[in-house]
Short mmCIF file of N, CA and C in Angstrom, two decimals:
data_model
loop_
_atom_site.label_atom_id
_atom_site.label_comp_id
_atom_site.label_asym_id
_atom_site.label_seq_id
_atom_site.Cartn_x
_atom_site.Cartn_y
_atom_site.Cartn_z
N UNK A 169 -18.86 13.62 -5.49
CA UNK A 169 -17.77 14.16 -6.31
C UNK A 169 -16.62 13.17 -6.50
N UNK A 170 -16.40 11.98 -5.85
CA UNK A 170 -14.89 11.23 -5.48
C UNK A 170 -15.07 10.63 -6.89
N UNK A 171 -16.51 9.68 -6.47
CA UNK A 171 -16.69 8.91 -8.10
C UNK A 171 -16.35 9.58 -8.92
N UNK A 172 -17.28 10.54 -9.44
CA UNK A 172 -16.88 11.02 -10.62
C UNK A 172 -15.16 11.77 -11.17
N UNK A 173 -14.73 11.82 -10.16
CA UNK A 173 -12.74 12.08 -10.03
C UNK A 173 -11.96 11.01 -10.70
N UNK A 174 -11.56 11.53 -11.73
CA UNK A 174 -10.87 9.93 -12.33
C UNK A 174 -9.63 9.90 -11.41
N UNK A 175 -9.02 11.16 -11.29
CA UNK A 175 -7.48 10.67 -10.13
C UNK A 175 -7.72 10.00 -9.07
N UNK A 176 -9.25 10.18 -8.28
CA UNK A 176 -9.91 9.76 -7.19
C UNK A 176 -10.11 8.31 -7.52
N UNK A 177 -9.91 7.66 -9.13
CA UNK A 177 -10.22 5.75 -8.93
C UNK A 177 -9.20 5.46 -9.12
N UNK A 178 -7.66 6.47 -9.20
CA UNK A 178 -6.45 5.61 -9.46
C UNK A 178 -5.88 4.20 -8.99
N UNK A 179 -6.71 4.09 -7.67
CA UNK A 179 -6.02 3.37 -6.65
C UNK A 179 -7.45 1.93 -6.38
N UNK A 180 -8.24 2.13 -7.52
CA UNK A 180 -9.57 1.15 -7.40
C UNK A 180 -8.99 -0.11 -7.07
N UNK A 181 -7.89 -0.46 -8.26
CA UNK A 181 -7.66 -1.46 -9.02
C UNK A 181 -7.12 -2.76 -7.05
N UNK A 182 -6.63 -1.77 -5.94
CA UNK A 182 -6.35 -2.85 -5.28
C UNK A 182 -7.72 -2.85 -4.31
N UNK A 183 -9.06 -2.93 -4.72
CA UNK A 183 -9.94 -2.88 -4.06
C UNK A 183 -10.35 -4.28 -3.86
N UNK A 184 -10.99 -5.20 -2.85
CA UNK A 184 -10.80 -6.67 -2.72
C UNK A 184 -10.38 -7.13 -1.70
N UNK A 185 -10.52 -8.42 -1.41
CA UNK A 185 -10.13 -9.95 -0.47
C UNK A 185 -9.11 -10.38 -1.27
N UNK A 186 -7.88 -10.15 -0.48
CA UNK A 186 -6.93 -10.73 -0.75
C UNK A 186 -5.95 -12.07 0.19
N UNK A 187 -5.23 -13.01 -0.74
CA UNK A 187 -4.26 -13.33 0.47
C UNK A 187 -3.08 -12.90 -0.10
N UNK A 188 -2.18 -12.36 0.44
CA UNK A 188 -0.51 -12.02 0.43
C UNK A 188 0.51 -12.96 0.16
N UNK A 189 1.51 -13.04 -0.23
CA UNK A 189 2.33 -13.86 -0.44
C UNK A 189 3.67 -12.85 -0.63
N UNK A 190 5.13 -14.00 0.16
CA UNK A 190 6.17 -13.16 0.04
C UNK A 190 6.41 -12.91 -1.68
N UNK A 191 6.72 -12.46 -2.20
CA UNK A 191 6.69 -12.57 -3.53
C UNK A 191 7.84 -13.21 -4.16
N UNK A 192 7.23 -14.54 -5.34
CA UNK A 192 7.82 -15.53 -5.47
C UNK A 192 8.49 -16.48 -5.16
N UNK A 193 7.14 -16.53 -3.45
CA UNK A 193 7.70 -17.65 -3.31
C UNK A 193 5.64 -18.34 -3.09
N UNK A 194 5.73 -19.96 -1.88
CA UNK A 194 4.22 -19.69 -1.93
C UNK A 194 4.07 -19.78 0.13
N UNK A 195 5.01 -18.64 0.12
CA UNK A 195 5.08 -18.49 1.58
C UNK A 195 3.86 -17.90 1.91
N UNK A 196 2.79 -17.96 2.75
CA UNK A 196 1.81 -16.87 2.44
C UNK A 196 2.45 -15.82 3.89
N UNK A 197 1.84 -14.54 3.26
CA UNK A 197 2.14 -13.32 4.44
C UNK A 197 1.02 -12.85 5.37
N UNK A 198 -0.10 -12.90 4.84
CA UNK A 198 -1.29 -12.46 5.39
C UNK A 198 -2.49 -12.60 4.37
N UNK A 199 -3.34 -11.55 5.00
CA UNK A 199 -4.36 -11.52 4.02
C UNK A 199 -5.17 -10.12 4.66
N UNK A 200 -5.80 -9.46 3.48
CA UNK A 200 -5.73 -8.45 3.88
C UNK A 200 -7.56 -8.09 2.71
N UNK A 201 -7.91 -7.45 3.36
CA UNK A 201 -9.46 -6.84 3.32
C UNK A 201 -9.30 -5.35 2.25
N UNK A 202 -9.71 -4.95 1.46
CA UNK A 202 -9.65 -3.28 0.89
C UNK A 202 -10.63 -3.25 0.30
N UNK A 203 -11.04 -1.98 1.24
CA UNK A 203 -12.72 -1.90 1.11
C UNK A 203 -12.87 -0.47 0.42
N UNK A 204 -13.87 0.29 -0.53
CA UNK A 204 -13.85 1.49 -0.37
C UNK A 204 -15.11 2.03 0.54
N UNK A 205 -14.94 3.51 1.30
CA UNK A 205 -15.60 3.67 2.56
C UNK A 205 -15.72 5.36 1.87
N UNK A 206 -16.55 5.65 2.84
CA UNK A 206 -17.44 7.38 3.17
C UNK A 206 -17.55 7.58 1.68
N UNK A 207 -18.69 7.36 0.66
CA UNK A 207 -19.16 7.47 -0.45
C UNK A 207 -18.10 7.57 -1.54
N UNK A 208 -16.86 6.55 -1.42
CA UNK A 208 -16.46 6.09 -1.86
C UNK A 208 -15.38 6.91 -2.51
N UNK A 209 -14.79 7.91 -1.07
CA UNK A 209 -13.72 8.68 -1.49
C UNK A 209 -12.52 8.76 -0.57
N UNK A 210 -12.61 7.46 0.00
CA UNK A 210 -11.12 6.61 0.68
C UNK A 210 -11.34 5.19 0.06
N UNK A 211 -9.92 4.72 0.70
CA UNK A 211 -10.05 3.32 0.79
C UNK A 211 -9.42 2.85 2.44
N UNK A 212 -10.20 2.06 2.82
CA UNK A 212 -9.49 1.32 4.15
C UNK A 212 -8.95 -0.31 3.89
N UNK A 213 -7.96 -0.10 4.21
CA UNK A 213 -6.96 -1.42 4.52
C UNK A 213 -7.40 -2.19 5.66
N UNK A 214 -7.66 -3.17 6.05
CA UNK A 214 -7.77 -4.30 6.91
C UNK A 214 -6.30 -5.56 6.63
N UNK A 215 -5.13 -5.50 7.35
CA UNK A 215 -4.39 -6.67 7.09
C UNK A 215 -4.60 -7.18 8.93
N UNK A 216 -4.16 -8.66 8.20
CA UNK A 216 -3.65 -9.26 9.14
C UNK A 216 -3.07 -10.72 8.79
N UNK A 217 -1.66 -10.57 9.33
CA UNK A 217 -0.44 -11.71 9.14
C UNK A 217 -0.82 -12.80 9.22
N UNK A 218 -0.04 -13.40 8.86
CA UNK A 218 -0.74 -15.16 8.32
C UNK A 218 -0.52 -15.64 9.94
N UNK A 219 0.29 -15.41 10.97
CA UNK A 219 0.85 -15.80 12.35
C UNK A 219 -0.82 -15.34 12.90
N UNK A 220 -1.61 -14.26 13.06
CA UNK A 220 -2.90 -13.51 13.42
C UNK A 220 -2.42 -12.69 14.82
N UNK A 221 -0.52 -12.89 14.69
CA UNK A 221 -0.34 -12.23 15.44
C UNK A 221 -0.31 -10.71 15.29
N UNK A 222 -0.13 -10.16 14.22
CA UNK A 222 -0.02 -8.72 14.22
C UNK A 222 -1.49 -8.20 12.93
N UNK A 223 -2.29 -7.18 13.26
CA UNK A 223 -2.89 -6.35 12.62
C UNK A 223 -2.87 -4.93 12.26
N UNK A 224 -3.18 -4.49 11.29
CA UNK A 224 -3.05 -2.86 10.89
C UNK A 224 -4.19 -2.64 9.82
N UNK A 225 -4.34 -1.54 10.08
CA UNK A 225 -5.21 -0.09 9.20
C UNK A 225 -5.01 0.51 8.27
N UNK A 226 -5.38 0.65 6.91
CA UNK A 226 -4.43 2.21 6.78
C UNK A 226 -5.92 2.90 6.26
N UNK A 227 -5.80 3.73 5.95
CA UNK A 227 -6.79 4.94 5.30
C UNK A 227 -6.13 5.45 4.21
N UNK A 228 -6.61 5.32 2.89
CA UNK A 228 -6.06 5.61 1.50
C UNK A 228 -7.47 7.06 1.17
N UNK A 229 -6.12 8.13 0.39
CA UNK A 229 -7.40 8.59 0.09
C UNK A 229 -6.43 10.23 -1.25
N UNK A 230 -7.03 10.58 -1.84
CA UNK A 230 -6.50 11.76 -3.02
C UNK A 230 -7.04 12.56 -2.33
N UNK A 231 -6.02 13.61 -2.10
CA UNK A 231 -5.79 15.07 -1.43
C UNK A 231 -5.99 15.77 -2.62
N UNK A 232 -6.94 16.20 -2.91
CA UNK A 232 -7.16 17.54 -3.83
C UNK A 232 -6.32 18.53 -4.00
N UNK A 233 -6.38 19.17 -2.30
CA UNK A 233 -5.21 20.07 -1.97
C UNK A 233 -3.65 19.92 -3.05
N UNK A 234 -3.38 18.57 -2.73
CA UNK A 234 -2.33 18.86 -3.10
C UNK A 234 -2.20 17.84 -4.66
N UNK A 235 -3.51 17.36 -4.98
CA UNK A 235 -2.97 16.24 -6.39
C UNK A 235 -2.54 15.43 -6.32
N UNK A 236 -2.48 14.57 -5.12
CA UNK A 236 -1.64 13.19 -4.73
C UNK A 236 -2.39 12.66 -3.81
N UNK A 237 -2.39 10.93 -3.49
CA UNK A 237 -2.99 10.50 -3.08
C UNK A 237 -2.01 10.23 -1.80
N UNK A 238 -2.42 10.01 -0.85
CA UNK A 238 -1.99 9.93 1.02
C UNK A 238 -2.60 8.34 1.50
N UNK A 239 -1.08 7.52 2.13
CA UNK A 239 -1.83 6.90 3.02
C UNK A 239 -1.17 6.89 4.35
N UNK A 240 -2.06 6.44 5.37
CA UNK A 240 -2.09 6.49 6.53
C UNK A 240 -2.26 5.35 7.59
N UNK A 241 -1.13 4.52 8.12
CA UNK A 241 -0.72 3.14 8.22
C UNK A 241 -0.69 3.36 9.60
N UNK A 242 -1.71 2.34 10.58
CA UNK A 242 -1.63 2.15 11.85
C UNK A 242 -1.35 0.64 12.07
N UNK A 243 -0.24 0.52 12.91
CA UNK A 243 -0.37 -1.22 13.56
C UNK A 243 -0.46 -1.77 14.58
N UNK A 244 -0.98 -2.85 14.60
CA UNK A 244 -0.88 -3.69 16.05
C UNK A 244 0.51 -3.54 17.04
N UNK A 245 1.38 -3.01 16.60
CA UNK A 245 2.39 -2.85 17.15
C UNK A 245 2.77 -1.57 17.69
N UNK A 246 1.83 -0.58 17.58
CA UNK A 246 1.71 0.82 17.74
C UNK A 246 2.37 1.33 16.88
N UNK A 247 2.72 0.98 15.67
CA UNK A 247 3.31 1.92 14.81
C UNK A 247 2.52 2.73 13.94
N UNK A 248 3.26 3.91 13.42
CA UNK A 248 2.41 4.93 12.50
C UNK A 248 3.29 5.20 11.23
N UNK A 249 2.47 5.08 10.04
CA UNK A 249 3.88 5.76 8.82
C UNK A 249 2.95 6.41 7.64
N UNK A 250 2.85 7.62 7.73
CA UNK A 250 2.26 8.06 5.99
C UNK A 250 3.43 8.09 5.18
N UNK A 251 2.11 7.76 4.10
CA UNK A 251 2.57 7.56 2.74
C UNK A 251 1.92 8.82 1.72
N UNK A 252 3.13 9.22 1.22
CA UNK A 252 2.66 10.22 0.51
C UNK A 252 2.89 10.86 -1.23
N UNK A 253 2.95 11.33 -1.96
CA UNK A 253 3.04 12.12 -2.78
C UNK A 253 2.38 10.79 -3.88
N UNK A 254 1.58 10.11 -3.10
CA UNK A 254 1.21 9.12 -4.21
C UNK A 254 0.40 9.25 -5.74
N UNK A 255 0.77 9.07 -6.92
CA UNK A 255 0.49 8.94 -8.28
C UNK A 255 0.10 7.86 -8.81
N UNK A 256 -0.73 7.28 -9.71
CA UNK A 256 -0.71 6.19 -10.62
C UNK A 256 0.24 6.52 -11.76
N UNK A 257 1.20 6.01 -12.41
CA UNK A 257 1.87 5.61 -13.46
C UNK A 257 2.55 4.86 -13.57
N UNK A 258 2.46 4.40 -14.66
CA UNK A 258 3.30 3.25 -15.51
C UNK A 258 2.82 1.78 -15.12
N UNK A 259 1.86 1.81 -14.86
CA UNK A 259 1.12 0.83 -14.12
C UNK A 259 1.11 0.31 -12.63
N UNK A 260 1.42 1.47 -12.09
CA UNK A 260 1.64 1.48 -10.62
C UNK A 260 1.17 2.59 -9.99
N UNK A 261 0.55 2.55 -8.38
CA UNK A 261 0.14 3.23 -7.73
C UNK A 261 1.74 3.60 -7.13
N UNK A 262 2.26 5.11 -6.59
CA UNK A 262 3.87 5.04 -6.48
C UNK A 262 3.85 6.36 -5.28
N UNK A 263 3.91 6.06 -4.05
CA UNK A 263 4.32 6.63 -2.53
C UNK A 263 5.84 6.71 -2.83
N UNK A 264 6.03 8.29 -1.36
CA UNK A 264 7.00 8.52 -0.78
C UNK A 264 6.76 8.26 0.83
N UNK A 265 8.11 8.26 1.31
CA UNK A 265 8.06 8.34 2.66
C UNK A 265 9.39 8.56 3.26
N UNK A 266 8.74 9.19 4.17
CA UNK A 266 9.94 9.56 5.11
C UNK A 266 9.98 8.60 6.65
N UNK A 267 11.01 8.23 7.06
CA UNK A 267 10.60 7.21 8.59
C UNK A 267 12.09 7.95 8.99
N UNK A 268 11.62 7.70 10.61
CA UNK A 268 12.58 7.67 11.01
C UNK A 268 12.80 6.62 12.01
N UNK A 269 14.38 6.14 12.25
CA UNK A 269 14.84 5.02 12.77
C UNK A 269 15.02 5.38 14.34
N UNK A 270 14.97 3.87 15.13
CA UNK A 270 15.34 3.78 16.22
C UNK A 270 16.80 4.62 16.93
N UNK A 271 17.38 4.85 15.97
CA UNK A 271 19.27 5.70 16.36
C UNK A 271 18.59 6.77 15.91
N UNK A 272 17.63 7.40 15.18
CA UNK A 272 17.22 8.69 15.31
C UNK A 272 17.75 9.44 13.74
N UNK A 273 18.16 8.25 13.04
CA UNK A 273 18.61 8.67 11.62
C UNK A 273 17.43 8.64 10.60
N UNK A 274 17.29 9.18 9.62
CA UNK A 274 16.55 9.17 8.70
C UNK A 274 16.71 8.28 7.48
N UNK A 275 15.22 8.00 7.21
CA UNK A 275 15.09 6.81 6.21
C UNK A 275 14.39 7.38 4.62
N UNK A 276 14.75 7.91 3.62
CA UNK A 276 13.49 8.06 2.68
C UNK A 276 12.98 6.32 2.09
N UNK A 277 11.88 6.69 1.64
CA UNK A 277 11.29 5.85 0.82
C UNK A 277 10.57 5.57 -0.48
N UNK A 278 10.41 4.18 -0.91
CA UNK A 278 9.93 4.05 -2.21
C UNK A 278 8.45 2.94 -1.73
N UNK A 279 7.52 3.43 -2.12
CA UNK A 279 6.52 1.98 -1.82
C UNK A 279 5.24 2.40 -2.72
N UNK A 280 5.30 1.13 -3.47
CA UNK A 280 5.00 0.77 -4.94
C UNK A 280 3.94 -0.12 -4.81
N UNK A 281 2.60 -0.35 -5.32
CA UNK A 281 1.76 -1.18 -5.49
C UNK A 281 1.37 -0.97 -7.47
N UNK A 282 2.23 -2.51 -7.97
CA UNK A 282 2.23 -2.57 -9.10
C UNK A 282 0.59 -3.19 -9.83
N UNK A 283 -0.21 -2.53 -10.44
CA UNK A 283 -1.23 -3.20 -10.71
C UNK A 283 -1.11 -4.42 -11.92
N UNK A 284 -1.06 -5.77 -11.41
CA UNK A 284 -0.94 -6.78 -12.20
C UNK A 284 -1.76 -7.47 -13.11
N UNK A 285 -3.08 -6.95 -13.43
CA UNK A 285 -4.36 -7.35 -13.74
C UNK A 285 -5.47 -7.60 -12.76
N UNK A 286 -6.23 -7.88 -13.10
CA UNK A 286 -7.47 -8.15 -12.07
C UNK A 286 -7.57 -8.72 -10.82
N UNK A 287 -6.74 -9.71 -11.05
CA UNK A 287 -6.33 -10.79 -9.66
C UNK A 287 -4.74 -10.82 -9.05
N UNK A 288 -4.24 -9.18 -9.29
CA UNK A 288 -3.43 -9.75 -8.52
C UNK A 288 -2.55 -8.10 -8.62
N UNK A 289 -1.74 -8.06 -7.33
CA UNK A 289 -1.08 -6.94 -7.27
C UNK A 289 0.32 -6.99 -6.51
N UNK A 290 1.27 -6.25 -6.65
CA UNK A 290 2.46 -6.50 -6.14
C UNK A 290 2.63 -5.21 -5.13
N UNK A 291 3.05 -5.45 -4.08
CA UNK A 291 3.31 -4.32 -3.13
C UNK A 291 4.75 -4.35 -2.43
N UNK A 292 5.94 -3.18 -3.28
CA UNK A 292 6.63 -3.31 -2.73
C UNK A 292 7.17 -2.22 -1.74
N UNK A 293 8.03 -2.29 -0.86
CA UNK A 293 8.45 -1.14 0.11
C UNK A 293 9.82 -1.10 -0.09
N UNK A 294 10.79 -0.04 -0.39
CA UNK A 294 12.11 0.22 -0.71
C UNK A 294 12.49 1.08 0.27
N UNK A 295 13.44 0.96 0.96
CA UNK A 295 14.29 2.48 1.95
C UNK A 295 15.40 2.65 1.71
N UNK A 296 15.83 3.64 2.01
CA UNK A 296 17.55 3.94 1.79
C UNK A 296 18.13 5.09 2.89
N UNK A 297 19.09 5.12 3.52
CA UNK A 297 19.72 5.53 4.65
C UNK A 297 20.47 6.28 3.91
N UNK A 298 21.01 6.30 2.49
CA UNK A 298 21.84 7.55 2.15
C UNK A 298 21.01 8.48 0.87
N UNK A 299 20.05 8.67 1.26
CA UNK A 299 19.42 10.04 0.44
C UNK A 299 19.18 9.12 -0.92
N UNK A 300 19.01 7.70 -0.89
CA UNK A 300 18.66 7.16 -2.45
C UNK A 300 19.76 6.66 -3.10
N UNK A 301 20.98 6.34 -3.04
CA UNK A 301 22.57 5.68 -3.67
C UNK A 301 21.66 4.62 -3.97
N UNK A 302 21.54 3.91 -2.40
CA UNK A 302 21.04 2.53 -2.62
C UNK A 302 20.18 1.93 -2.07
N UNK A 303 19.24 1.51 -2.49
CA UNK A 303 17.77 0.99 -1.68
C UNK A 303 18.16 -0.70 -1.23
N UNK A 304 16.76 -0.61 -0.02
CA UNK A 304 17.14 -2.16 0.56
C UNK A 304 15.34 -2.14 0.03
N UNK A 305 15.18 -3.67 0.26
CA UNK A 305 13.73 -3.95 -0.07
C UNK A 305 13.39 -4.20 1.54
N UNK A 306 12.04 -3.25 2.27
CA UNK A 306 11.64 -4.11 3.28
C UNK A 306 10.81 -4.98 3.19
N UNK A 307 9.86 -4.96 2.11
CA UNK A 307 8.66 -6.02 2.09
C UNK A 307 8.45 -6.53 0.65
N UNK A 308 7.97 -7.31 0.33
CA UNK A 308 7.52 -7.20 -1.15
C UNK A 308 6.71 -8.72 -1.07
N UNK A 309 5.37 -8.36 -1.17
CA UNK A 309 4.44 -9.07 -1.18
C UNK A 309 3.59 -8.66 -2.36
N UNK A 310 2.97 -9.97 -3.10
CA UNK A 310 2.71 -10.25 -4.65
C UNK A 310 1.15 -10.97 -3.97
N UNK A 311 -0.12 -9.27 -3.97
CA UNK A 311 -1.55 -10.23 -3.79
C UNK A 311 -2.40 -11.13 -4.71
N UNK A 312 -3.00 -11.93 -4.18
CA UNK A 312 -4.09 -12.90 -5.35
C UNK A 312 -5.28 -12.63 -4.45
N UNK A 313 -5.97 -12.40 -5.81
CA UNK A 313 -7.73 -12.02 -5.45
C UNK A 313 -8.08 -13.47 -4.71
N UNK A 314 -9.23 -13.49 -3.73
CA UNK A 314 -9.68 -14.59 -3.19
C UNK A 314 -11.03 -14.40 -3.66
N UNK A 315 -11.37 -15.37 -4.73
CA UNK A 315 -12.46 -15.55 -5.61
C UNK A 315 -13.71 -16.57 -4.87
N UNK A 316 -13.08 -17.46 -4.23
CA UNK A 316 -13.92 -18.28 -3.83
C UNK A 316 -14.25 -17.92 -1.85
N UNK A 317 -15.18 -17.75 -1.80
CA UNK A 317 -15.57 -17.91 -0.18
C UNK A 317 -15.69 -19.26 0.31
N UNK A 318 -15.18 -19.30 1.65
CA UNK A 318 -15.20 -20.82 1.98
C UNK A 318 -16.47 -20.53 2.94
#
């Protein structure tokens, strides 16, 4: 049933061997694996930082239930963060999130994976400490397909 779900391939487009880069610059960040898995109605994330010091997981996948796609972010660092109320539009795959901080305050969020064409995708992460006034950027990494195997 996933295949045939068109909301279920919204999120095809970041399927691939990638390497990461901070975006615009040619710092690299990592490189990161996205595979699709269980008859092809998730996707799993494989990263790991260009240092090979830190790794993470996530599990991507469209909740029927609710019409939005969910992800689900584990790291080498023991951290955990879903991502949620995710949509494709405007040429972007487009999460919410909620975190909460070390002082015990609350964070919402914006985190965006812009589909750039075939070879390449932008992933950014936005938070804000006052309900959305004003966002900070935490990440923003710009992927390139890795075409060639060494």
């Amino acid at each position: 049933p996933c295949v045939t779900q068109a909301e279920a391939r919204w999120f095809d487009f970041w399927t691939g061997e990638w390497k990461a880069y901070q975006t615009g610059t040619q710092t690299q960040a990592g490189i990161s694996k996205i595979e699709k898995i269980a008859g092809e109605c998730a996707i799993l994330e494989n990263w790991t930082d260009d240092a090979h010091s830190f790794n993470g997981k996530s599990i991507n996948f469209y909740n029927k239930k609710t019409g939005k796609w969910e992800q689900h972010w584990v790291g080498s660092a023991g951290g955990y963060q879903k991502f949620e109320n995710g949509e494709y539009r405007d040429g972007a795959m487009r999460f919410t999130f909620l975190r909460y901080n070390p002082d015990g305050t609350e964070s919402i969020g914006k985190f965006t994976f812009f589909n750039q064409g075939a070879d390449q995708v932008r992933q950014l992460s936005e938070s804000s400490n006052d309900q959305g006034k004003t966002w900070t950027v935490d990440y923003d990494f710009t992927y390139f397909r890795i075409k060639d195997k060494m």
